[in-house]
Every structure is written in C-alpha cells, then in structure tokens.
CSV table of C-alpha atoms and ligand atoms in Angstrom, one decimal:
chain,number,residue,atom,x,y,z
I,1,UNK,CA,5.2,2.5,-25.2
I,2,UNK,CA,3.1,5.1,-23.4
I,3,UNK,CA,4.6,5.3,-19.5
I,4,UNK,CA,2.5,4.7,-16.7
I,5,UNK,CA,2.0,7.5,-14.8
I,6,UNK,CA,2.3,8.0,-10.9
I,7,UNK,CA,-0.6,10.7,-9.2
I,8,UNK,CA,1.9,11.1,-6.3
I,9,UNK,CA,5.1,10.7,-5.1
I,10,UNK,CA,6.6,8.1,-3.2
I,11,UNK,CA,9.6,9.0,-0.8
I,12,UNK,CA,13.1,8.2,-2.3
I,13,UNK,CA,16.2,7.4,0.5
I,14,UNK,CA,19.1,7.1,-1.7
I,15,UNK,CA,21.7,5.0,0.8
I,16,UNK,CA,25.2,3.8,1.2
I,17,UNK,CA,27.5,1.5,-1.0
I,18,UNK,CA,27.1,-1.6,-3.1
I,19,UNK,CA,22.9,-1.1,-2.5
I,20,UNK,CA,23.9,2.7,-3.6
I,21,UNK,CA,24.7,1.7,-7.2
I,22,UNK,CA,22.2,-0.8,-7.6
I,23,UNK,CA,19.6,1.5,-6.5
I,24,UNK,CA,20.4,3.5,-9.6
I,25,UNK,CA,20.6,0.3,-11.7
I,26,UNK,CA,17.2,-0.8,-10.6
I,27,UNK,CA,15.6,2.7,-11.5
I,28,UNK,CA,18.0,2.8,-14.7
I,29,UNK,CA,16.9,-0.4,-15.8
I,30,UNK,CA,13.8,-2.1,-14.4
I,31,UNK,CA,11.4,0.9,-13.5
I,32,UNK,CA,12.3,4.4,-15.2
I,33,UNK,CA,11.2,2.6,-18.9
I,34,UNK,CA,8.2,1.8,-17.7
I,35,UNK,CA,6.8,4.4,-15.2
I,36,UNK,CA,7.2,8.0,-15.2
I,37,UNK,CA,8.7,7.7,-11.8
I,38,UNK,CA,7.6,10.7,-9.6
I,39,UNK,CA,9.9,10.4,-6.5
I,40,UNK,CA,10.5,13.2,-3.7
I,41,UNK,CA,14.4,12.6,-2.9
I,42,UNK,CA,16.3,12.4,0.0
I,43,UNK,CA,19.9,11.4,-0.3
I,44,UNK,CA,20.8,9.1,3.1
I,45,UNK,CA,24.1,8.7,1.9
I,46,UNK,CA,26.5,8.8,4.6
I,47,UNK,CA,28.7,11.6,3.0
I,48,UNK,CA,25.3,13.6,3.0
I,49,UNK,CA,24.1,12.6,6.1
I,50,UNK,CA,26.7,14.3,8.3
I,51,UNK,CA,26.8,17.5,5.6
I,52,UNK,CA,23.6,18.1,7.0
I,53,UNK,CA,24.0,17.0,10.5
I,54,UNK,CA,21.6,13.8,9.9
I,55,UNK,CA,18.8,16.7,9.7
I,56,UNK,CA,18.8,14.7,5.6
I,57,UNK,CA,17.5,11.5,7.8
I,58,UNK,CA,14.3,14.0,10.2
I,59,UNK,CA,13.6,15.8,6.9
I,60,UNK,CA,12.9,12.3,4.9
I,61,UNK,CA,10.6,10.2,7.3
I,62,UNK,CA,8.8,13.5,8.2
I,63,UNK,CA,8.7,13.1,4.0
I,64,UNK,CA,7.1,9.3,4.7
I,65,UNK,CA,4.5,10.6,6.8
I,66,UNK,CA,3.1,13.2,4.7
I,67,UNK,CA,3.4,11.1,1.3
I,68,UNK,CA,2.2,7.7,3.4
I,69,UNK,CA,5.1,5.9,1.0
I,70,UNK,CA,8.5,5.4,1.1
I,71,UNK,CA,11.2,3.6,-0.2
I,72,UNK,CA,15.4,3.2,1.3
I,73,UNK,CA,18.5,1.8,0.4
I,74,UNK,CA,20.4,0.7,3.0
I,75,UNK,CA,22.5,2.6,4.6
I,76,UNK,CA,25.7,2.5,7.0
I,77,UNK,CA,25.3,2.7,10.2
I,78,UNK,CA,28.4,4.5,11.4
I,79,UNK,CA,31.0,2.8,13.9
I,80,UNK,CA,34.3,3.8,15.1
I,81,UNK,CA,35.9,2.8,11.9
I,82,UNK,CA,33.6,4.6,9.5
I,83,UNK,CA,34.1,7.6,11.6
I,84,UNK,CA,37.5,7.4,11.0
I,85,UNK,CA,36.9,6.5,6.7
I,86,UNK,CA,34.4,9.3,6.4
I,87,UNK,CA,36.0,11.7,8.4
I,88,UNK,CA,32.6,12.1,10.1
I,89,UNK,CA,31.6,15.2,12.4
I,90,UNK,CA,30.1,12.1,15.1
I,91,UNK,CA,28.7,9.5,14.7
I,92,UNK,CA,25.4,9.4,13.6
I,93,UNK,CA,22.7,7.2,14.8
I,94,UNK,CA,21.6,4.5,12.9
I,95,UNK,CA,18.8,6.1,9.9
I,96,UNK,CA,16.7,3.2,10.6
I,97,UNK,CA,16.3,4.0,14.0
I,98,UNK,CA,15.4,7.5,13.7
I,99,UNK,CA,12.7,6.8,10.6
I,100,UNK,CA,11.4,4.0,13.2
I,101,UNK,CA,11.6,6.5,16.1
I,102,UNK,CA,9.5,9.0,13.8
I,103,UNK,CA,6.9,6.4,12.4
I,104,UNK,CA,6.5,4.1,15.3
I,105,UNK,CA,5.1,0.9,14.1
I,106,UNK,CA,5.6,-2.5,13.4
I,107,UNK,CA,8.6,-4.0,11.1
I,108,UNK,CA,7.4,-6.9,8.9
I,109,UNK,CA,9.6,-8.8,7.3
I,110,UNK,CA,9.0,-11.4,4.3
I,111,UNK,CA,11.3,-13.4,2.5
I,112,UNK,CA,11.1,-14.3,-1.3
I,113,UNK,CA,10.4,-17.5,-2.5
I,114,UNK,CA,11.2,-19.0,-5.6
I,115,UNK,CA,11.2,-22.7,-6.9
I,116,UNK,CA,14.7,-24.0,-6.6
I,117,UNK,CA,16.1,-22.4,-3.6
I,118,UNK,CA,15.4,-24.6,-0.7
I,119,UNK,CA,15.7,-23.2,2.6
I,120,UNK,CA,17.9,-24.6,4.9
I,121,UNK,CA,15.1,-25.8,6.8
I,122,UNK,CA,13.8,-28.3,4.2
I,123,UNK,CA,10.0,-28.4,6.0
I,124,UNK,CA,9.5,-24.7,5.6
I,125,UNK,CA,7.1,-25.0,2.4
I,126,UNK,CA,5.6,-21.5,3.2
I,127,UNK,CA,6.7,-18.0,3.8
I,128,UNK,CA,7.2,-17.0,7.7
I,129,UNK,CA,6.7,-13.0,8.1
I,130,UNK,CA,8.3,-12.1,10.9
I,131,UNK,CA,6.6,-9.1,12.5
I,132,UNK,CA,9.3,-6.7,14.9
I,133,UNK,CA,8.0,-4.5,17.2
I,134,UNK,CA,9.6,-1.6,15.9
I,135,UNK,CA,9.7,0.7,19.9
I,136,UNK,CA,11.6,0.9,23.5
I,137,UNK,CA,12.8,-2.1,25.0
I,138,UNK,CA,16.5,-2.6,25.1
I,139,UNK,CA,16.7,-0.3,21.8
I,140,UNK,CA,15.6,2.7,24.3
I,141,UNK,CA,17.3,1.2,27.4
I,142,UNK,CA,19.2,3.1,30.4
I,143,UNK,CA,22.2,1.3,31.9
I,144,UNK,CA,25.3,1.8,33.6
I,145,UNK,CA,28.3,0.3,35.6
I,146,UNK,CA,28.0,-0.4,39.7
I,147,UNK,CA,30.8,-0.8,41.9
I,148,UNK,CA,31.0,-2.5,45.1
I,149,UNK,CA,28.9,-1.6,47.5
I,150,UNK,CA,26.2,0.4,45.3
I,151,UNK,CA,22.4,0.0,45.7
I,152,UNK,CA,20.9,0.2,42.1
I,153,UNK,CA,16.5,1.0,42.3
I,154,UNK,CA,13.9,1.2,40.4
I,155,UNK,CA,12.4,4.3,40.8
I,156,UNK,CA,8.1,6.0,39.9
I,157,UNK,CA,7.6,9.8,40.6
I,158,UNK,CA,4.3,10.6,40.2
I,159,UNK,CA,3.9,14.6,37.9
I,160,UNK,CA,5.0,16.7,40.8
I,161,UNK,CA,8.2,14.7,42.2
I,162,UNK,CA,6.8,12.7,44.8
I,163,UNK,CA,8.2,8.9,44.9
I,164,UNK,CA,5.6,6.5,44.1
I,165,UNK,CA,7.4,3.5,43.8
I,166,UNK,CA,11.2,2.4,44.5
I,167,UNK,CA,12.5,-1.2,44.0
I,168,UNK,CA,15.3,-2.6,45.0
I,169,UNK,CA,17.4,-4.0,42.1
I,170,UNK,CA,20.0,-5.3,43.5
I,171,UNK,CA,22.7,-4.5,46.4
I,172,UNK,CA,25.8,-4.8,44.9
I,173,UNK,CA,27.6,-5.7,48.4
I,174,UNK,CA,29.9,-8.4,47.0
I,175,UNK,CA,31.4,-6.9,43.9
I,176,UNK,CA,30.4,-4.5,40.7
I,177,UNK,CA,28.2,-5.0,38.2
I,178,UNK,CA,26.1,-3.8,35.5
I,179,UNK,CA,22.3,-2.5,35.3
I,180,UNK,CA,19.4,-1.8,32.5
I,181,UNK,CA,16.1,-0.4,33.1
I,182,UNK,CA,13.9,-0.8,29.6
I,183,UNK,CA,10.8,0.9,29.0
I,184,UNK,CA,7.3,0.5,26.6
I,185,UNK,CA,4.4,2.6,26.1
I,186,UNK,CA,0.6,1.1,26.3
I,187,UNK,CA,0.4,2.9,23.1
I,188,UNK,CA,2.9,1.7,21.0
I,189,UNK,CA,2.3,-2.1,22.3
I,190,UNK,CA,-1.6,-1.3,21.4
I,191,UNK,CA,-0.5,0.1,17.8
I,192,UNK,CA,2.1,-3.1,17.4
I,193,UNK,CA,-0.8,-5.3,18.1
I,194,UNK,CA,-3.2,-4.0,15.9
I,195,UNK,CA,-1.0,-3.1,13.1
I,196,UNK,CA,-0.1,-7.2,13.7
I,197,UNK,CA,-3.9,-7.9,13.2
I,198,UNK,CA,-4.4,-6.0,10.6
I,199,UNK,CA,-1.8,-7.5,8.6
I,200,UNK,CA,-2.8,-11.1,9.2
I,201,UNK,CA,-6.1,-10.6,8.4
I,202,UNK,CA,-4.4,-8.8,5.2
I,203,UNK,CA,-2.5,-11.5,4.0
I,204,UNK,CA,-4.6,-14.2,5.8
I,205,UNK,CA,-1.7,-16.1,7.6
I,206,UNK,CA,-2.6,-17.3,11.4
I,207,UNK,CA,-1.3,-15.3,14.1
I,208,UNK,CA,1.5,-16.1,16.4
I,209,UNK,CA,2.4,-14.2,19.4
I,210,UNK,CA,5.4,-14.7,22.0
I,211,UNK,CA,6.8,-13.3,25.3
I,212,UNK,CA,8.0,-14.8,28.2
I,213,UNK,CA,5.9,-14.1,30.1
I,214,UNK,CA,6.3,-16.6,32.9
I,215,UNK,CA,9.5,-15.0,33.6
I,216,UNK,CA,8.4,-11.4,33.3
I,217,UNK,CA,5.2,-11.3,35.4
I,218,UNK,CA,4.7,-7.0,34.7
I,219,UNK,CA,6.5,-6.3,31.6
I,220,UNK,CA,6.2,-9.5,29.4
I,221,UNK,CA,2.8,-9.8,30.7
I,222,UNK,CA,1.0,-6.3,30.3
I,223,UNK,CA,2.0,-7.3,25.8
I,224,UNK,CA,0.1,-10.4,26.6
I,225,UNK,CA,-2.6,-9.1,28.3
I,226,UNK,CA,-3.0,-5.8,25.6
I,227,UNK,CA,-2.8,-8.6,22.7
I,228,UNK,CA,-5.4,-10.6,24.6
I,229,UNK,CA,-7.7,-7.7,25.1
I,230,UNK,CA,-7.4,-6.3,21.9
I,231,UNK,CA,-8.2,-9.7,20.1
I,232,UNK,CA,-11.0,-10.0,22.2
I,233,UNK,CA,-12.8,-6.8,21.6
I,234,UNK,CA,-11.8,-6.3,18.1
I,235,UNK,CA,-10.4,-8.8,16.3
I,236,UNK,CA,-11.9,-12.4,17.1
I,237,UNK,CA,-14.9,-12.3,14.8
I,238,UNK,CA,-13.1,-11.0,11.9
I,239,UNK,CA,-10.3,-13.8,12.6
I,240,UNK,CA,-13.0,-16.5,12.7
I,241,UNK,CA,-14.5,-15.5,9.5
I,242,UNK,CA,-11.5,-15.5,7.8
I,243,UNK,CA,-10.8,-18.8,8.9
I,244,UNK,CA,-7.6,-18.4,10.9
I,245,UNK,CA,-6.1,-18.3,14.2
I,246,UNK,CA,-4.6,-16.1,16.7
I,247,UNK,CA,-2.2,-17.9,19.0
I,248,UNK,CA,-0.4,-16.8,22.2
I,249,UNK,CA,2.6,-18.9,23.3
I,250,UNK,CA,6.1,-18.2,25.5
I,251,UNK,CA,9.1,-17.3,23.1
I,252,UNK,CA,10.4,-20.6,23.7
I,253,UNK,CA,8.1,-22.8,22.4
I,254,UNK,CA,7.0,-20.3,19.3
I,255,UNK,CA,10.8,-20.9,18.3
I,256,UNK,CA,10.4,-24.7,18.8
I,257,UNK,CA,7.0,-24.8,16.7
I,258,UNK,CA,8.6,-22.5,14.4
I,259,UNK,CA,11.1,-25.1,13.2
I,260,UNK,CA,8.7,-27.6,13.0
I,261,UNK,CA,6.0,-25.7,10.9
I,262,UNK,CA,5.9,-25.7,7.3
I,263,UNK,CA,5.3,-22.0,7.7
I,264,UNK,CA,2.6,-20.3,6.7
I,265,UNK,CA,2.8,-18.1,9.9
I,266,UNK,CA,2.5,-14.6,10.9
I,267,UNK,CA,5.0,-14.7,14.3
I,268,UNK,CA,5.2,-11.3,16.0
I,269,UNK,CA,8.3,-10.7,18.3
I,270,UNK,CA,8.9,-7.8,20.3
I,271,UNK,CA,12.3,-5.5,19.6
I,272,UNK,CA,14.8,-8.0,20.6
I,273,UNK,CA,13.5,-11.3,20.0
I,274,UNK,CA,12.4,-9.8,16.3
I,275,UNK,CA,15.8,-8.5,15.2
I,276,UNK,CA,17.3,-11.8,16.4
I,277,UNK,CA,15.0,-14.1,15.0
I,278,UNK,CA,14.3,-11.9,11.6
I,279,UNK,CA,18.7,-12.7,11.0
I,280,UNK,CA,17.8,-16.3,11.6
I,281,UNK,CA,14.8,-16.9,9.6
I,282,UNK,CA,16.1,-15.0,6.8
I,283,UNK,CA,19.3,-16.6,6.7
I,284,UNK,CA,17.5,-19.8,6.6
I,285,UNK,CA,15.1,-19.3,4.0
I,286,UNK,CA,18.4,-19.3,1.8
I,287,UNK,CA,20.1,-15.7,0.9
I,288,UNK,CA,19.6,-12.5,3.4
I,289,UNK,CA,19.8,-11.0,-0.6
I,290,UNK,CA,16.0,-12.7,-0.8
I,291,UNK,CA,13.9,-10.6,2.3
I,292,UNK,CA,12.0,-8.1,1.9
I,293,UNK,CA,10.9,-5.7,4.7
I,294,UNK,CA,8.4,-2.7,5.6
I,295,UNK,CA,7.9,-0.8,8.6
I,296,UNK,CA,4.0,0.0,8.7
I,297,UNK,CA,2.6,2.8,11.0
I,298,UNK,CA,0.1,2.8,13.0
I,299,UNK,CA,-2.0,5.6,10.7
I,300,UNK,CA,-1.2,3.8,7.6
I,301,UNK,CA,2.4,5.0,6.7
I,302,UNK,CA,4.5,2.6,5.0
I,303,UNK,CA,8.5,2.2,4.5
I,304,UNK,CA,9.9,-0.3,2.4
I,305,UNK,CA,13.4,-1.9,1.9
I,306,UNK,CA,15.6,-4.6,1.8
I,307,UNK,CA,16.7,-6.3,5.1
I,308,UNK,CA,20.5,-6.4,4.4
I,309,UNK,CA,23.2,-4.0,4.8
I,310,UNK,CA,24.8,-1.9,1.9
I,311,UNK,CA,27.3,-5.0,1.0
I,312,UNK,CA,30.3,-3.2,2.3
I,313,UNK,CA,32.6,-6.3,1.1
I,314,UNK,CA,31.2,-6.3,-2.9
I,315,UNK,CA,31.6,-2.5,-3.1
I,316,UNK,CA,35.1,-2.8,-2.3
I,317,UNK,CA,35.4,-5.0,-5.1
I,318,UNK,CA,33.2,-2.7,-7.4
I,319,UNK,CA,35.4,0.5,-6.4
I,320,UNK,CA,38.9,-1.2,-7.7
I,321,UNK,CA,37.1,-1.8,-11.0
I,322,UNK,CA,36.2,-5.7,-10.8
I,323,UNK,CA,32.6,-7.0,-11.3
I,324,UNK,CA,30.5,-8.3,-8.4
I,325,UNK,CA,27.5,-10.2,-8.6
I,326,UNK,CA,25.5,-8.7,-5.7
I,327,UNK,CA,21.7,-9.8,-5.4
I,328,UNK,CA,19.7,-6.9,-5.5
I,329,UNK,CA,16.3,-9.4,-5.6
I,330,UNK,CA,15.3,-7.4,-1.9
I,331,UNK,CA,15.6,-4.0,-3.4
I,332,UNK,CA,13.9,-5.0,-6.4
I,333,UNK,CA,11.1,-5.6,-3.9
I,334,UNK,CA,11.4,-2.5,-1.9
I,335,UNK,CA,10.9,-0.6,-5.1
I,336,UNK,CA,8.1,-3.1,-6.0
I,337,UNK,CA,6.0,-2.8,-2.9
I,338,UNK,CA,6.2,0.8,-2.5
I,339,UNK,CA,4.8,1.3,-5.8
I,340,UNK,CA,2.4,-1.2,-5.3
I,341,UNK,CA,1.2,0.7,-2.4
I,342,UNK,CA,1.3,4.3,-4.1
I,343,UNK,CA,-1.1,2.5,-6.7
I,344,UNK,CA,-3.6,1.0,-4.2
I,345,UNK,CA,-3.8,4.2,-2.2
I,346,UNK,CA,-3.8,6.4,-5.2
I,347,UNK,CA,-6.4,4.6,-7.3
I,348,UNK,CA,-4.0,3.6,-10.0
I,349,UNK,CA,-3.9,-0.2,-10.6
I,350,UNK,CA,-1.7,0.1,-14.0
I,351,UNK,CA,0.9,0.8,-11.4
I,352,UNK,CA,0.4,-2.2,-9.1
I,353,UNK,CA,0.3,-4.4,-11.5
I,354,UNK,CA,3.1,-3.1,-13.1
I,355,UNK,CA,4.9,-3.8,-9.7
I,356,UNK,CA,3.3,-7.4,-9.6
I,357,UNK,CA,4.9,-8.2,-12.7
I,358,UNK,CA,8.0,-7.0,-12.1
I,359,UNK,CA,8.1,-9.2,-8.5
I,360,UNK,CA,6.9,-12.3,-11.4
I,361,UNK,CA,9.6,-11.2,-14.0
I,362,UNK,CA,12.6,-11.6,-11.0
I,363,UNK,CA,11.4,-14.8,-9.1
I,364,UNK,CA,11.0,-16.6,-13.5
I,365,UNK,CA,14.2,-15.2,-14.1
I,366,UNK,CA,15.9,-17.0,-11.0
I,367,UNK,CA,13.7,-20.1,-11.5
I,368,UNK,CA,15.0,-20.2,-15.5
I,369,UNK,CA,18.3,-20.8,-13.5
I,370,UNK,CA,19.4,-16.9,-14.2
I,371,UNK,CA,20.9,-15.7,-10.9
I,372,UNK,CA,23.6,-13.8,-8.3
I,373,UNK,CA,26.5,-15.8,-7.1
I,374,UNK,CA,24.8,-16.2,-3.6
I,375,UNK,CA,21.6,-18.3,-4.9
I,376,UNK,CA,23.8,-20.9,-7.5
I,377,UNK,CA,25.2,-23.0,-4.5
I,378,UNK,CA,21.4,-23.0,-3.4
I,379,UNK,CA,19.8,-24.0,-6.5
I,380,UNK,CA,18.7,-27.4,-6.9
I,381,UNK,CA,16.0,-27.6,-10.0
I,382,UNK,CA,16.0,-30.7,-11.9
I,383,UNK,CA,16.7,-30.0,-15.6
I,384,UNK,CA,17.7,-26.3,-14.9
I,385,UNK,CA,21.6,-25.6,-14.5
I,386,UNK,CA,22.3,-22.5,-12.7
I,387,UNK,CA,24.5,-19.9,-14.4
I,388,UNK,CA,25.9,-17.3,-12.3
I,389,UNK,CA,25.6,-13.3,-13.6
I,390,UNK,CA,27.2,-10.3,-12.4
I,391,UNK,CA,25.1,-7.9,-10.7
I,392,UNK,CA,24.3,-5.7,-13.6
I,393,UNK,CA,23.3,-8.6,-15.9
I,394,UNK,CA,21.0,-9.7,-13.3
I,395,UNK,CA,19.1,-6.9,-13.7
I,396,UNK,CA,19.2,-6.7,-17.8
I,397,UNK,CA,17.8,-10.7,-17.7
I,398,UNK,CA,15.1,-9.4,-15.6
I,399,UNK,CA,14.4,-6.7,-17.9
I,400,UNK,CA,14.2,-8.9,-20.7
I,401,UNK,CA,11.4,-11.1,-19.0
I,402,UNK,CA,9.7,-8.5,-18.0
Z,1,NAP,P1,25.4,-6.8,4.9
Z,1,NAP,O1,25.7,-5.6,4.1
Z,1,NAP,O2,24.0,-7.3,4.9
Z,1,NAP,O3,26.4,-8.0,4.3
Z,1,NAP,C1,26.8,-9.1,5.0
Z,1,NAP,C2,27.2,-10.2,4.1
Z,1,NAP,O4,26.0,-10.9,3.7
Z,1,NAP,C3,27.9,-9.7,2.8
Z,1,NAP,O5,29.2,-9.5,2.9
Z,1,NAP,C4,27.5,-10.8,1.8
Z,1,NAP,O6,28.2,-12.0,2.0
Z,1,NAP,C5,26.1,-11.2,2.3
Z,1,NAP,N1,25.0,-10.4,1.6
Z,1,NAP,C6,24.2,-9.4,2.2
Z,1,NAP,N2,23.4,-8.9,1.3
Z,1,NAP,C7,23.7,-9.5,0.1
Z,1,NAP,C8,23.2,-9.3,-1.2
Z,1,NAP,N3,22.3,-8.5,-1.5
Z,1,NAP,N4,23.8,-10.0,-2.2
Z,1,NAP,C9,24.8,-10.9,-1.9
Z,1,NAP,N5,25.3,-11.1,-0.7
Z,1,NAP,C10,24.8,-10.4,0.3
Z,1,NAP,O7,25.9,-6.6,6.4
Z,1,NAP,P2,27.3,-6.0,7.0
Z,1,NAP,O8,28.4,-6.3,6.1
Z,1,NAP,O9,27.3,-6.4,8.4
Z,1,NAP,O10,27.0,-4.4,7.0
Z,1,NAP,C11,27.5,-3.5,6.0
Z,1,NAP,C12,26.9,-2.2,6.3
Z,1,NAP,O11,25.5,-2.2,6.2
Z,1,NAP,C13,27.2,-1.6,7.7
Z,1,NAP,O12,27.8,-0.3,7.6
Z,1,NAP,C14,25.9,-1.6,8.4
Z,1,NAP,O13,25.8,-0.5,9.3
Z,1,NAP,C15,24.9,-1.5,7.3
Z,1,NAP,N6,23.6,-2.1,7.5
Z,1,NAP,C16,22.5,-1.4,7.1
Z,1,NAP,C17,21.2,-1.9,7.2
Z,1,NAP,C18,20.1,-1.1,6.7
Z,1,NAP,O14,20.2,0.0,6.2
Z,1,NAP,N7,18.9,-1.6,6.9
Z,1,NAP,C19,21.0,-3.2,7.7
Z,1,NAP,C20,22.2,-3.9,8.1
Z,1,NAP,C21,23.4,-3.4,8.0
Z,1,NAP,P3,29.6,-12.3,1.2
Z,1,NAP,O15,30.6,-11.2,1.6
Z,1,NAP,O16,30.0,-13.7,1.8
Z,1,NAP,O17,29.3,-12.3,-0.2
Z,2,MG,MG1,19.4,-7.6,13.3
C-alpha cells in the first residue's frame, strides 16, 4: 500500500511515562503504516527538559505557532518529589502552562463517546465540550501572607508612577491573613470569546456562558459584558442562521442545568471554573482515558492532546516488567485530530480521512467489547461481553479494524 503523504509537518512533544511508551506504540502501530509521517520533534521528556533548562518546552510551542499544528504527550509536571527522583536542576513549570502562556487561547475539551460506556450521569445522551479559558486569573495571581495589623490595597499607577487608584482590601487589625490580587487582559477575554464562537458555530452546539457575576460586579462582569458585546456585533446573525443559541447564566446555575441537560452543549468556563469542571465532566462521562483536548489560538494555531496525566501508577508497573492495560483512546485522538487539521489546512483530505477512520476503527473496536481495564467495569452492551486487553493489544485490535 502506497503511504499517504503529509505536505507539512505537524509539531511532535514526545512526554513523560506510561503516555511516553504508548506515544511510540501509537506511531509504531496505528499511524507510521499508513502515513509517511512528517513530524518536527521536540522531546518534553522531563529528563530533557531540565538538560536544556526547559528552553526544549519555548523552542516547541514557538514550533506550534509557526507550523499552526501540534501534537503532546503528557508530561510531568515536576513537584518536590520528582525533583528529588530526577535529580532535577529546579523545578520546572508545568509544559502546559508555558505552551498556553505562548499560544494564548482557549482549551476545549471533548470527551469520546462510544455505545456501551454509560456515563455516570445516565441523562447525558450528548457530548459536553467544555471550553477553558486558557489566561490570568488565579493561574497568574499575586498573593502573600499578612500579619496583624497590616493594611493590604489595591493599587493603579497610571505610565509615569502617579497613583490612580488604591483600594482598601482589608485591615488586618484583628489577626493575619492571606491576600490574592488576579488579573485579565481585554484582549485575551475578546480572543476566548471569539475563539468560543467560532467553535460553536463549528461544531454547531449552543452556547453556554458562566461567571458570577452578581458577586463580582468589575471583574466577573467586564467577561459578561465583552461576551455580550461581541455576540451582539458579530456573532448573532450567524448564530440565528445556524439555528442555535448563545446563552449567558451565573456559574451556579450553568452547573445545575448542566446536570440536567442531555448535553449537546458548548459551556465556556473561565481558568478556574474550567479546570475544575473539565475533571468532573470528564470523570463522569466514564474514563478520564476517553477526553480529548485542544488548545486553539486566537490566529488559528492548534495543540492537541489527551486530558490525563502520563499514568505515573501503570508505568511503575511497566518498568518492573509486568503488563498494564493503559487506555491510550485520548492520545489516539490527539494524534487523530492533529492530522485531521494538517489535512484541512494543507489541502490533503486522504489525510483527514485517514484520521476519521482511525477515530471510527477505536470507538468499533471498544463497542465489539475489545477494551483497557478501565472501560470493562463500565461496559454494559447487551449481547457483547467485554474482554479486557493489555495496553499493547489494544492498539493491535485497533489496527486490525482499521
Ligand atoms: P493521571 O496520570 O491522569 O492518572 C491518575 C489516575 O487516573 C491513574 O492512576 C489511573 O487510575 C487513571 N487514569 C488516567 N489516565 C488513564 C488512562 N489513560 N488509562 C487508564 N487509567 C487512567 O494523573 P496523576 O497520577 O495525578 O498525574 C501523573 C503525572 O501526570 C503527574 O506528574 C502530573 O504532573 C502529570 N499530568 C500531566 C498532564 C498533562 O501533561 N496534560 C495532566 C495531568 C497530570 P488507576 O491508577 O486507578 O488505574
Ligand atoms: Mg485540572
């Protein structure tokens, strides 16, 4: 069979782990048959990642802007401990955060349905995508310890010093305490709601927006006014004529209505609320193994991966020589939808469908009753009895659909 061949690269971050070796496995088995696979490498390997003083990490979302596609494994985020097991020069910020940092933008995240795994919340029919702003907030926050007796403000200086606003925090007359000042920028909350748009009108799923704003009269408020505003000028018609609905709503509620939907639902969150409620809404579609995720840029740069870590607990397993059977459906997907993308921007549709089949090939394969140890307590499918495989066999029964 002739190979179908790529006109540009896509962005390779090799990662950390159990989602290290199944990278290769996915490539070994699933796409490197097929495709002539043209990637520009960057290893984000944690062992690399302090040889080059995280520069490895700059170097390969500066990669993602210039080739508009990327894909990464996960990665560990260092801690005290890993400082200690890697013998570590510091420890390095989180790779996520500095690619997001880099690309601005908007994290979606999507999970991956298939017939037979029933999500924990039996009404939810549909898919939700979960959209995360991806900037500031508490993720850029400044904070620090008071004492008794301190005054914390809030304090404006206009270009040349001058105070232009200070506001009493609080008077910390009766005892200690802590304080956070968190930050956004009118351009990245413009970018996040348009890159929010976009994407609904994409993948035509109504709208959902939350804050609280009732609480947070400036802050909460200003997203809900640029969202407003923005929907307004540039938006409404084209929502209208594709027949669906932007909705504003406090945090609250969205999270009630959530529940209750059968989802269907586009629900953008902004930094905090999205990385708590992306945890929960993956969790309760069935497998975190089963969500897929992609950080889109605001001039149409796109990073995809899996939303779960590198499987820490499995790889200790695989590293004293005993089998694991580690879903690697997510990753599948992050290599799937990256060359999807490099096919739709490059002219090459051999190559997204090529993708598209492969996404068809692993969602038959599980719904056959072929699947990773974490899905077989999940499965219900009358007349189809679920047989566990090991992580590697996965992959060949996928191969053997496809
Ligand atoms: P994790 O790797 O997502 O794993 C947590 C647990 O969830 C696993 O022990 C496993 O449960 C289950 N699980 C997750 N993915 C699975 C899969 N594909 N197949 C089967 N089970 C799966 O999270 P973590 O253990 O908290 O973090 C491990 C490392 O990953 C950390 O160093 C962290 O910094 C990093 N991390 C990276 C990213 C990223 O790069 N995007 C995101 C999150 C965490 P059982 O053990 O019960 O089987
Ligand atoms: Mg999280």
């Amino acid at each position: 069979m002739k190979k179908i061949e790529m006109k540009n690269p896509v962005v390779e971050m090799d990662g950390d782990e159990m989602t290290r070796v199944l990278w290769q496995w996915i490539k070994d088995i699933l796409i490197c048959p097929y495709v002539d696979l043209k990637t520009e490498y960057y290893d984000l390997g944690l062992v690399n990642r302090d040889k080059t003083d995280d520069q490895v990490t700059v170097d390969a979302a500066n990669a993602n802007k210039k080739y508009k596609v990327g894909v990464k494994c996960a990665t560990i985020t260092p801690n005290a401990q890993r400082v200690e097991e890697y013998k570590l020069k510091q420890m390095w910020k989180s790779p996520n955060g500095t690619i997001r940092r880099i690309l601005d933008g908007t994290v979606f995240r999507a999970p991956i349905l298939a017939k037979g795994i029933t999500p924990y919340i039996p009404g939810w029919k549909k898919p939700i995508v979960l959209a995360r702003h991806a900037y500031g907030d508490v993720y850029s926050g400044v904070e620090t310890r008071t004492a008794q007796g301190d005054r914390a403000y809030l304090v404006v200086e206009v270009e040349n010093g001058e105070v232009k606003e200070k506001l009493l925090v609080q008077d910390f007359k009766n005892g200690g305490g802590i304080v956070q000042s968190v930050h956004n920028t009118d351009k990245s909350i413009e970018s996040f709601a348009r890159s929010c748009f976009n994407y609904a009108l994409d993948v035509k799923m109504p709208l959902w927006f939350a804050t609280k704003d009732t609480i947070s009269k400036k802050y909460d408020h200003h997203f809900k006014d640029i969202f407003n505003d923005i929907y307004e000028k540039e938006y409404k018609e084209k929502f209208e004529a594709a027949g669906i609905e932007y909705m504003y709503t406090l945090i609250d509620d969205a999270v009630a209505r959530i529940v209750r939907s059968e989802g269907g639902v586009l629900w953008a969150c902004k930094n905090y609320d999205g990385d708590v409620m992306s945890d929960m809404v993956a969790t309760a579609y069935g497998s975190l193994g089963m969500m897929t995720s992609v950080l889109v840029s605001p001039d149409g740069n796109y990073e995809f991966e899996a939303a779960h870590g590198t499987v820490t607990r499995h790889y200790y397993k695989y590293l004293k020589g005993e089998t694991t059977s580690t879903n690697s459906v997510a990753t599948i997907f992050a290599w799937t939808g990256a060359l999807a993308k490099r096919g739709e921007l490059d002219g090459t549709p051999e190559l997204t469908a090529f993708a598209k089949k492969l996404e068809k090939a692993t969602v038959q394969t599980i719904e056959e009753g072929k699947m990773t140890g974490d899905l077989v307590l999940l499965f219900k499918s009358e007349g189809v009895t679920p047989v566990k495989l090991d992580s590697e066999a996965f992959l060949k029964a996928v191969a053997e659909k496809l």
